[in-house]
Coordinates of C-alpha atoms in Angstrom, one line a residue:
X1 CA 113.6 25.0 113.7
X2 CA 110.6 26.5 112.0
X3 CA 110.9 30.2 111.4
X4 CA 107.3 31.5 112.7
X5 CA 106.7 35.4 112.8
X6 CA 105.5 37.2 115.6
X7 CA 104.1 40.6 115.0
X8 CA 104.0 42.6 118.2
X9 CA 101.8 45.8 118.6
X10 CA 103.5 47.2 121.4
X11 CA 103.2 50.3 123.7
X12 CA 100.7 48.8 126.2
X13 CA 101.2 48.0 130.2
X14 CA 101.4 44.0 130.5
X15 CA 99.0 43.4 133.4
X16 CA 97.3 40.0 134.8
X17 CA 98.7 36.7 136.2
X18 CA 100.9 34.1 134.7
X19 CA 102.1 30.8 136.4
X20 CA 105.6 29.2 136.0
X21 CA 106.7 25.7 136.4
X22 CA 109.8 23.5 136.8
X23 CA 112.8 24.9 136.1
X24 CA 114.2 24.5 131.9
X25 CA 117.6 23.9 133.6
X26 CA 116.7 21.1 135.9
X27 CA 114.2 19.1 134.2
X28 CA 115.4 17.8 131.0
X29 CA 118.9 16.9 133.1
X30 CA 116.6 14.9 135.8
X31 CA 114.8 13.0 133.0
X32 CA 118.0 11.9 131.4
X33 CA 118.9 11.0 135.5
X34 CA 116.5 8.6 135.4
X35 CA 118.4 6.3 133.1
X36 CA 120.6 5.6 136.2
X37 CA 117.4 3.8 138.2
X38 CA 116.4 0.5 137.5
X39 CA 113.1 1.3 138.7
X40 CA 110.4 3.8 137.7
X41 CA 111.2 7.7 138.3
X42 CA 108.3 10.6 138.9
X43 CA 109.1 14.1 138.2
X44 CA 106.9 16.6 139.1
X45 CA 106.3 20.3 138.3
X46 CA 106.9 19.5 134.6
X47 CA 106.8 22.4 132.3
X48 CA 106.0 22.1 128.1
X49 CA 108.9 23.1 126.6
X50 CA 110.8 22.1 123.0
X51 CA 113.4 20.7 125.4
X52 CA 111.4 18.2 127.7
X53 CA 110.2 17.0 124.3
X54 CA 113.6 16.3 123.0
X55 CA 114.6 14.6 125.9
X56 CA 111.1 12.6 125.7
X57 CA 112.1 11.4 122.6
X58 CA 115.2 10.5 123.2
X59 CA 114.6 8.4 126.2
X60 CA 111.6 6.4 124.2
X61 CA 114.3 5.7 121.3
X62 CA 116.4 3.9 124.0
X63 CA 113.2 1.7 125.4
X64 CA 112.3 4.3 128.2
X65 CA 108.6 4.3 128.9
X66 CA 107.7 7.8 129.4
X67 CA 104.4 8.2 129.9
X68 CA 101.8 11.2 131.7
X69 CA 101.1 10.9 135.6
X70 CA 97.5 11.3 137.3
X71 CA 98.5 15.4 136.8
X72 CA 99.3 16.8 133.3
X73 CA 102.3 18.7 135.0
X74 CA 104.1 15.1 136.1
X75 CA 105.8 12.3 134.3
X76 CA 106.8 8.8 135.3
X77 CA 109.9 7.3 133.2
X78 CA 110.3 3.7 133.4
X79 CA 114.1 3.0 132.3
X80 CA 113.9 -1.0 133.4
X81 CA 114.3 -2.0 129.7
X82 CA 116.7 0.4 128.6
X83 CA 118.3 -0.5 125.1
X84 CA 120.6 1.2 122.6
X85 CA 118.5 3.3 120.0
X86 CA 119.2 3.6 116.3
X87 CA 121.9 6.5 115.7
X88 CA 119.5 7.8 112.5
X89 CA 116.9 8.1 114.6
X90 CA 118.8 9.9 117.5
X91 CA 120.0 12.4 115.2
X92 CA 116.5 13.2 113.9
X93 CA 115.5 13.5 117.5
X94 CA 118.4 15.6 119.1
X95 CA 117.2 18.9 117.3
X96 CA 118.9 21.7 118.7
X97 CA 119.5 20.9 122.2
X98 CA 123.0 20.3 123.9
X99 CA 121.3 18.1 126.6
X100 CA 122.2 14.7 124.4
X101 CA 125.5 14.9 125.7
X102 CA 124.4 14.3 129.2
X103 CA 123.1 10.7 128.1
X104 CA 126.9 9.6 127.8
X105 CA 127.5 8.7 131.7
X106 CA 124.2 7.2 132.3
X107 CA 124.2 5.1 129.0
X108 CA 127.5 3.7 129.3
X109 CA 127.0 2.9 132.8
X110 CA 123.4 0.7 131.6
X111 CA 124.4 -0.4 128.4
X112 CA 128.2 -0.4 127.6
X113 CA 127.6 1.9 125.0
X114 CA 126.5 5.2 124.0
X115 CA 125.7 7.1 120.8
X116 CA 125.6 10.9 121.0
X117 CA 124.3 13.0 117.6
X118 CA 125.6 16.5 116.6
X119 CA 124.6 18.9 119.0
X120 CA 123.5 22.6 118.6
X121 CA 122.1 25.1 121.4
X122 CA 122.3 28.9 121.9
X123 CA 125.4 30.7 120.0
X124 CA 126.4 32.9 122.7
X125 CA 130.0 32.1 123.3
X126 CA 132.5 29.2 123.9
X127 CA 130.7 26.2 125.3
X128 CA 133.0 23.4 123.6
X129 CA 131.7 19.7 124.1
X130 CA 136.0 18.8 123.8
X131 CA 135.8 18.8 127.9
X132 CA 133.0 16.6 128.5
X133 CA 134.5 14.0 126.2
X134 CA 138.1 14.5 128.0
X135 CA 136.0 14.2 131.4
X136 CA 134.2 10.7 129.9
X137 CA 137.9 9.8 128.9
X138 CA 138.9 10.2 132.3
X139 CA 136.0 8.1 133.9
X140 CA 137.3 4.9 131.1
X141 CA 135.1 5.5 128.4
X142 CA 136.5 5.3 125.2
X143 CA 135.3 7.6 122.6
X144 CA 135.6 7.5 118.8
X145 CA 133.9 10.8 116.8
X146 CA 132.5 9.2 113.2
X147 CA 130.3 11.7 110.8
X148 CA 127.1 10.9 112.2
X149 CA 128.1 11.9 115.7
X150 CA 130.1 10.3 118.4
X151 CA 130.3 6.9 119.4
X152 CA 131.4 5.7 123.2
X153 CA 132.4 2.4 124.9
X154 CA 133.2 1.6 127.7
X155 CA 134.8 -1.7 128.3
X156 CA 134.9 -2.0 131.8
X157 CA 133.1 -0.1 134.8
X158 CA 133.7 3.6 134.8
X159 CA 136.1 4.9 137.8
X160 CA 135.6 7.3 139.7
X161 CA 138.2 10.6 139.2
X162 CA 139.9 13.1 140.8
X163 CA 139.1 17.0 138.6
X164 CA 139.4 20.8 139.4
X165 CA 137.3 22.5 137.1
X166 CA 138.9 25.3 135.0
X167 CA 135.4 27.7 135.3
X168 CA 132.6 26.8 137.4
X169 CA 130.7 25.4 134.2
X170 CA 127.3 24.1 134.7
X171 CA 127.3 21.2 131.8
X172 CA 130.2 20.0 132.4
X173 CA 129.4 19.7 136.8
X174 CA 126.4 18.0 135.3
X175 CA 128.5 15.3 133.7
X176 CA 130.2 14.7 136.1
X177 CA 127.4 14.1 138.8
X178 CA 125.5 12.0 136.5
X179 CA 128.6 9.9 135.6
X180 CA 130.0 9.9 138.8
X181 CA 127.0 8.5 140.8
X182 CA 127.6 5.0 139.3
X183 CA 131.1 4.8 138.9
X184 CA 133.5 2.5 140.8
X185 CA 135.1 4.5 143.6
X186 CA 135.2 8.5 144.8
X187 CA 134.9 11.0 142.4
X188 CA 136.3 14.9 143.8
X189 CA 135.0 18.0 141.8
X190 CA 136.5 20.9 142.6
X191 CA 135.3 24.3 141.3
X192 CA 132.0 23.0 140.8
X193 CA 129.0 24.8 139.4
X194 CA 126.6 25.2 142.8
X195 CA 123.7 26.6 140.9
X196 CA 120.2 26.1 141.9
X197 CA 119.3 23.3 139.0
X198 CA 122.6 21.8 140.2
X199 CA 121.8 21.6 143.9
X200 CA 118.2 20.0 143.1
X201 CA 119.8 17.6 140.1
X202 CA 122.2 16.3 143.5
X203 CA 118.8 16.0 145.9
X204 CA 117.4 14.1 142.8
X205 CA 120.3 11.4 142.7
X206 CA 120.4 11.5 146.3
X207 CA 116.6 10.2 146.0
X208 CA 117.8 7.9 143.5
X209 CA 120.5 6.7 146.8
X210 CA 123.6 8.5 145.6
X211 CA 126.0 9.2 147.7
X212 CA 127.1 12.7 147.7
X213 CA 128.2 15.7 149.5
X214 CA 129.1 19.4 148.6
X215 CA 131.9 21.5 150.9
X216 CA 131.3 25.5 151.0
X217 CA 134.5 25.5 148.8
X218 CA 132.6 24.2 145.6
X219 CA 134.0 20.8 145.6
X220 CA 131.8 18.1 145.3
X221 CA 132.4 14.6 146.4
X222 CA 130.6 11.7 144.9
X223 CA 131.1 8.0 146.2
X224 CA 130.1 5.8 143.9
X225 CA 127.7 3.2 144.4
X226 CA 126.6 -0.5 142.4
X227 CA 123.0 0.0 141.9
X228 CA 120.4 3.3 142.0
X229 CA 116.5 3.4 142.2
X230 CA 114.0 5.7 140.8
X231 CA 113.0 8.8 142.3
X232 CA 109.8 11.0 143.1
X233 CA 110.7 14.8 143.2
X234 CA 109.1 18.0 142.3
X235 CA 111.4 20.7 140.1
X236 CA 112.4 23.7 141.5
X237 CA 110.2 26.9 139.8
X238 CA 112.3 28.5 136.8
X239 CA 113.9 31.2 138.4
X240 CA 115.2 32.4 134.9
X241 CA 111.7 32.8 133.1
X242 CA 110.6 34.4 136.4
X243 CA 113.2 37.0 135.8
X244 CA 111.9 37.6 131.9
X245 CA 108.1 38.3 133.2
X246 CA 109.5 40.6 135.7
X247 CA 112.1 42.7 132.9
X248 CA 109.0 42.4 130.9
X249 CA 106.4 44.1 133.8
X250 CA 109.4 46.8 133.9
X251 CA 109.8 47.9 130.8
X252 CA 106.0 48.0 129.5
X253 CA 105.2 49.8 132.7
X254 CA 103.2 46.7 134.3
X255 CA 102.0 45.0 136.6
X256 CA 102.7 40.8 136.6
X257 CA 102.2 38.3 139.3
X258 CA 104.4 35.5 138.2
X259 CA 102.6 32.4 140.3
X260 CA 104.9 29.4 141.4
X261 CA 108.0 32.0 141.5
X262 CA 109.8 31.7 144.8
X263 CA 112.2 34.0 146.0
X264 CA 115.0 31.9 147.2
X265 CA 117.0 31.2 143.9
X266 CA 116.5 34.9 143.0
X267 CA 117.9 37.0 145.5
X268 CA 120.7 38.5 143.8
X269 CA 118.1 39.0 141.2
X270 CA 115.4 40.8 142.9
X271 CA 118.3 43.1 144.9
X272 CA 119.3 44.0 141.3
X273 CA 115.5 44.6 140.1
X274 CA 114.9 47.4 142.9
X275 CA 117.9 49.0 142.6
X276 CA 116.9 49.7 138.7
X277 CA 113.4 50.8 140.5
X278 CA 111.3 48.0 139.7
X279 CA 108.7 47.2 142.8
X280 CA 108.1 43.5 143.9
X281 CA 106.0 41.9 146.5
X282 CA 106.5 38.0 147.7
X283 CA 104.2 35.9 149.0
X284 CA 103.4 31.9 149.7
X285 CA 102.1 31.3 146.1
X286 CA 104.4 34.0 143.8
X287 CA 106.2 37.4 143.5
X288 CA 104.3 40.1 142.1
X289 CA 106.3 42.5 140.0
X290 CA 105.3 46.4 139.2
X291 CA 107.0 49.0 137.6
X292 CA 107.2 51.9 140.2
X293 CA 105.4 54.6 137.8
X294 CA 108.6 56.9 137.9
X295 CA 111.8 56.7 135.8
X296 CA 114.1 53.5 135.4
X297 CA 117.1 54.3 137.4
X298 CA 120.5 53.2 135.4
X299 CA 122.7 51.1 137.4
X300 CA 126.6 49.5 136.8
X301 CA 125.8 45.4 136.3
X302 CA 128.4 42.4 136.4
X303 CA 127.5 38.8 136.0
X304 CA 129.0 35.8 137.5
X305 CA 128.0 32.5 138.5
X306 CA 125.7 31.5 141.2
X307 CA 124.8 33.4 144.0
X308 CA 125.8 35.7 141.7
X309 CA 124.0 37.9 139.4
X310 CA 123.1 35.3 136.2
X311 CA 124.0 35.3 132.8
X312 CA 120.5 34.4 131.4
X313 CA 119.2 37.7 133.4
X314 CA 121.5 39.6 132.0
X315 CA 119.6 40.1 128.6
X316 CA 115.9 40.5 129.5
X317 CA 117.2 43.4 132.0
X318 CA 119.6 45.3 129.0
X319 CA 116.3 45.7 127.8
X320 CA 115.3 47.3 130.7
X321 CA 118.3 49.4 131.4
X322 CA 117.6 50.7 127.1
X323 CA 114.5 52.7 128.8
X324 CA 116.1 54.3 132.0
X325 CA 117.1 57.6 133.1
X326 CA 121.1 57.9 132.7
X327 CA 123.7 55.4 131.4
X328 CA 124.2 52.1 132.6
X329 CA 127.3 49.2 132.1
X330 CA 127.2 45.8 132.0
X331 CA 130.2 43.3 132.5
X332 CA 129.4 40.0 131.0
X333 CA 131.8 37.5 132.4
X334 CA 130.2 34.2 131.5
X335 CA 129.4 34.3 127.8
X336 CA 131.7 35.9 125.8
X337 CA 129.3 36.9 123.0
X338 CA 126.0 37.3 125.4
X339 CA 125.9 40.9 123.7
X340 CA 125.1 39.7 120.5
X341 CA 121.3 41.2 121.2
X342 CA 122.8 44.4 121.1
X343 CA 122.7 44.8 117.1
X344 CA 118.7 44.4 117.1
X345 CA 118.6 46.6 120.2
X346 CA 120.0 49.5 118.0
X347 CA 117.6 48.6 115.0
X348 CA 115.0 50.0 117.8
X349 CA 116.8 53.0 118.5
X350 CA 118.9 51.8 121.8
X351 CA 122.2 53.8 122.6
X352 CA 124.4 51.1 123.0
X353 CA 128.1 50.5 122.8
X354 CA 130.2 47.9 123.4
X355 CA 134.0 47.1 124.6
X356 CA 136.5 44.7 124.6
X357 CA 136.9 46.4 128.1
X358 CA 136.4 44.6 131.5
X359 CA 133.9 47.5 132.9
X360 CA 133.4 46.0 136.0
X361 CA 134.9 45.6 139.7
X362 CA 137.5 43.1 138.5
X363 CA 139.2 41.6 135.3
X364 CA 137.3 38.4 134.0
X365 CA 138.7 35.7 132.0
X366 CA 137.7 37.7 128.8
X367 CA 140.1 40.3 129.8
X368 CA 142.4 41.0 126.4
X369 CA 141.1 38.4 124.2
X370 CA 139.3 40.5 121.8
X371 CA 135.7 40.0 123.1
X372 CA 132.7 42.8 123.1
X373 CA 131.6 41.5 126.7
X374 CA 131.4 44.9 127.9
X375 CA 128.9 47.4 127.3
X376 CA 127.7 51.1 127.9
X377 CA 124.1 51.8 127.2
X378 CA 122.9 55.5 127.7
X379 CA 119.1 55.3 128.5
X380 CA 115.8 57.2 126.6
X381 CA 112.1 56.4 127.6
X382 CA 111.3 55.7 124.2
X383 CA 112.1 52.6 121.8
X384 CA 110.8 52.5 118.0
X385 CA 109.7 49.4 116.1
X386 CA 111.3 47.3 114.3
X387 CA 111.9 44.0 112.5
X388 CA 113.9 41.7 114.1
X389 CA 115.7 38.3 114.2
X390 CA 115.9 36.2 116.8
X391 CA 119.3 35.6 117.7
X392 CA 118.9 33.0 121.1
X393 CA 116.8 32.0 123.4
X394 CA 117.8 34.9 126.5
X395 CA 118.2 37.7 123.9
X396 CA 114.8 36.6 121.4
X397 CA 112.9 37.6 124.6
X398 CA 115.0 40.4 125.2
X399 CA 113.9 41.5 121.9
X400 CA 110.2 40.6 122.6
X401 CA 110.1 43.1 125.4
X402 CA 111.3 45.9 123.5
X403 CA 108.9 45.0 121.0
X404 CA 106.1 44.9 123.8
X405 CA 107.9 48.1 125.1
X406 CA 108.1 49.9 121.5
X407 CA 104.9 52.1 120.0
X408 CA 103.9 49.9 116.7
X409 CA 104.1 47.0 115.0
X410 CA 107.1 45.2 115.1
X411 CA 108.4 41.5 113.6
X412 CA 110.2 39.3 115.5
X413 CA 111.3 36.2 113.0
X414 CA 112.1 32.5 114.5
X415 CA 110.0 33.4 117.4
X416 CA 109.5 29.6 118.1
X417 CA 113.3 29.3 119.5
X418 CA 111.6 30.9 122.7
X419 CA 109.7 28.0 122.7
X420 CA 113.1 25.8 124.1
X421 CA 112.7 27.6 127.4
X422 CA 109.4 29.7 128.3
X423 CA 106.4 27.5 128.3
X424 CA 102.7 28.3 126.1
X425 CA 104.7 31.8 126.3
X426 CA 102.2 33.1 123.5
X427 CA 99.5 32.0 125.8
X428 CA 101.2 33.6 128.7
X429 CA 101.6 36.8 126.4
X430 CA 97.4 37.0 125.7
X431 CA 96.7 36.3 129.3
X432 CA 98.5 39.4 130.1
X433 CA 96.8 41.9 127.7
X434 CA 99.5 41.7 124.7
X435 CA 98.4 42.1 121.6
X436 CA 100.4 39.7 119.1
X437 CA 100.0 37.8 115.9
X438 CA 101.8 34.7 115.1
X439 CA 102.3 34.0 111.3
X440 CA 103.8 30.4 110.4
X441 CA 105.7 29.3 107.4

């Protein structure tokens, strides 16, 4: 990761129109879907993002055609010739991402084999690969770890398996769908993740002919089947990056119309957003979100997993809550170290403490482990400048709208790790009146 500087001059209202495309957390996972297909797979809706790009590279190291569509927004990936790729290569192609782990299933169901490189990602908490090898273990795979990453076989078909998932973990439902789809026999997930990206990575399989059905209990039942085909599907918008633009309208005192958002995947969200104040309107194309032109109301905040109120939220809107009237809490239940963000926040004069504490309705799997997942910020109008580091992806643009929030000049280092998740964002920034210099090194 190159460590680019962004210098923000902030203090001034974000107004104008931005558009937002396929969803960060559904696309990458659908390309690496179409290794199951032994035909040609279309995905539509395609943002430009660090992590498509990985995931593009990737798939051409293994003999995927990946080529542009007849829109500049579509893909076609053509996985008929599939082949094992060079591990040197994979490992100077995985950069930071976590999603190479999600080629095990598919590759060991075309090839036999798999080759996964160190992985990286986000350092907000405990997100340990241990279970997705213990759930490839499970399916027959047999794994050896060597210093260049970790190598898999798998001898004989995968089987299908019978698991109850100790947390609703996204990653690890999505290894499981994408193994299970091709595996020999029934596969039963319980406590399955049933987030958006997760219900439209199962309609993208179920295109592909998977057989698959989800009970209102979060188990997930997947019947294996011999053969898939390719699929044609459009990505769900980002709901996440919609929620940054509108923390972002809030807290410069603006006025955004995010294009492409839809308001199905974000109701918990938006119920949250006018509570704090924050004014929205929804129509066929986009939500357009305003800040009320009275003070921020503080509010009391848990997250959870889908339909409740999500993690990568939770940071863009502490931002927010920093610059309203009264004191607000915040129980984060998902990460344990989502409140890392905090430190820079105070840099910028933020009144913000934290707690091992479970300060919300009811005790979280956190509760007396030692983890600041709690915190208690007491609000003031005003933030001051500063100079920054970006810690992760959620709380880098956390700290980009307090920058855009704070009177002067501040500097945001490793600005490109936003880059992973909010597409031409620096683009998006100008469009809306910002006034920002990048400066590479």
């Amino acid at each position: 990761m190159t460590h680019d500087t962004l210098l923000v001059h902030g203090g001034q209202p974000l107004r104008g129109e931005i558009r937002v495309r396929g969803a960060k957390n559904l696309v990458p996972k659908a390309m690496v879907a179409a290794l199951l297909g032994h035909t040609a797979s279309r995905i539509q809706n395609v943002p430009e993002l660090r992590d498509v790009e990985i995931v593009r590279s990737l798939l051409s190291l293994h003999g995927v055609g990946v080529t542009t569509g007849e829109r500049d927004d579509e893909l076609r990936i053509d996985s008929s010739r599939v082949q094992q790729a060079d591990p040197g290569k994979a490992v100077a192609h995985a950069g930071s991402s976590r999603i190479p782990i999600l080629f095990s299933g598919p590759l060991l169901h075309r090839l036999g084999q798999a080759f996964i490189p160190g992985l990286g990602g986000c350092e907000i908490g405990g997100r340990a690969l241990d279970f997705h090898f213990q759930v490839l273990r499970d399916f027959g795979a047999e794994i050896e770890p060597r210093p260049d990453g970790v190598h898999l076989r798998a001898p004989q078909r995968l089987r299908g398996i019978d698991i109850r998932l100790p947390y609703p973990s996204v990653g690890a439902t999505e290894q499981v769908l994408l193994t299970a789809a091709l595996a020999e026999g029934d596969t039963e997930l319980r406590n399955a993740a049933i987030e958006p990206e997760i219900l439209d990575l199962i309609c993208v399989l179920q295109k592909m002919g998977a057989i698959i059905t989800l009970a209102s209990d979060r188990t997930i039942v997947i019947s294996g089947v011999d053969s898939l085909d390719g699929y044609i599907h459009r990505a769900l918008p980002d709901r996440l990056e919609t929620a940054s633009w509108a923390c972002a309208a809030l807290a410069t005192k603006g006025d955004i119309y995010v294009r492409g958002a839809s308001q199905t995947e974000m109701t918990a969200f938006l119920y949250t957003y006018r509570r704090v104040g924050g004014l929205f309107d929804v129509d066929e194309d986009g939500i357009r979100f305003q800040h009320p032109g009275r003070p921020l109301s503080a509010i009391s905040l848990e997250t959870d997993v889908h339909p409740g109120f999500q993690t990568d939220w939770q940071q863009p809107l502490l931002t927010v809550l920093a610059l309203a009237e009264g004191t607000s809490r915040i129980h984060e239940t998902v990460y344990e170290s989502r409140l890392g963000l905090t430190a820079g926040l105070k840099k910028m004069g933020t009144d913000v403490q934290l707690s091992e504490e479970c300060l919300g309705a009811r005790p979280c799997r956190f509760e007396g482990q030692n983890h600041q997942h709690s915190a208690v910020i007491s609000g003031s109008p005003r933030l001051q400048a500063g100079d920054l580091k970006i810690p992760d992806l959620r709380g880098g643009f956390a700290y980009l709208i307090a920058a855009l929030a704070a009177k002067g000049t501040s500097r945001l280092d490793g600005i490109s790790l936003i880059d992973r998740g909010y597409e031409r964002f620096l683009q998006k920034l100008q469009d809306l009146g910002a006034d920002v210099q990048l400066i590479t090194s």
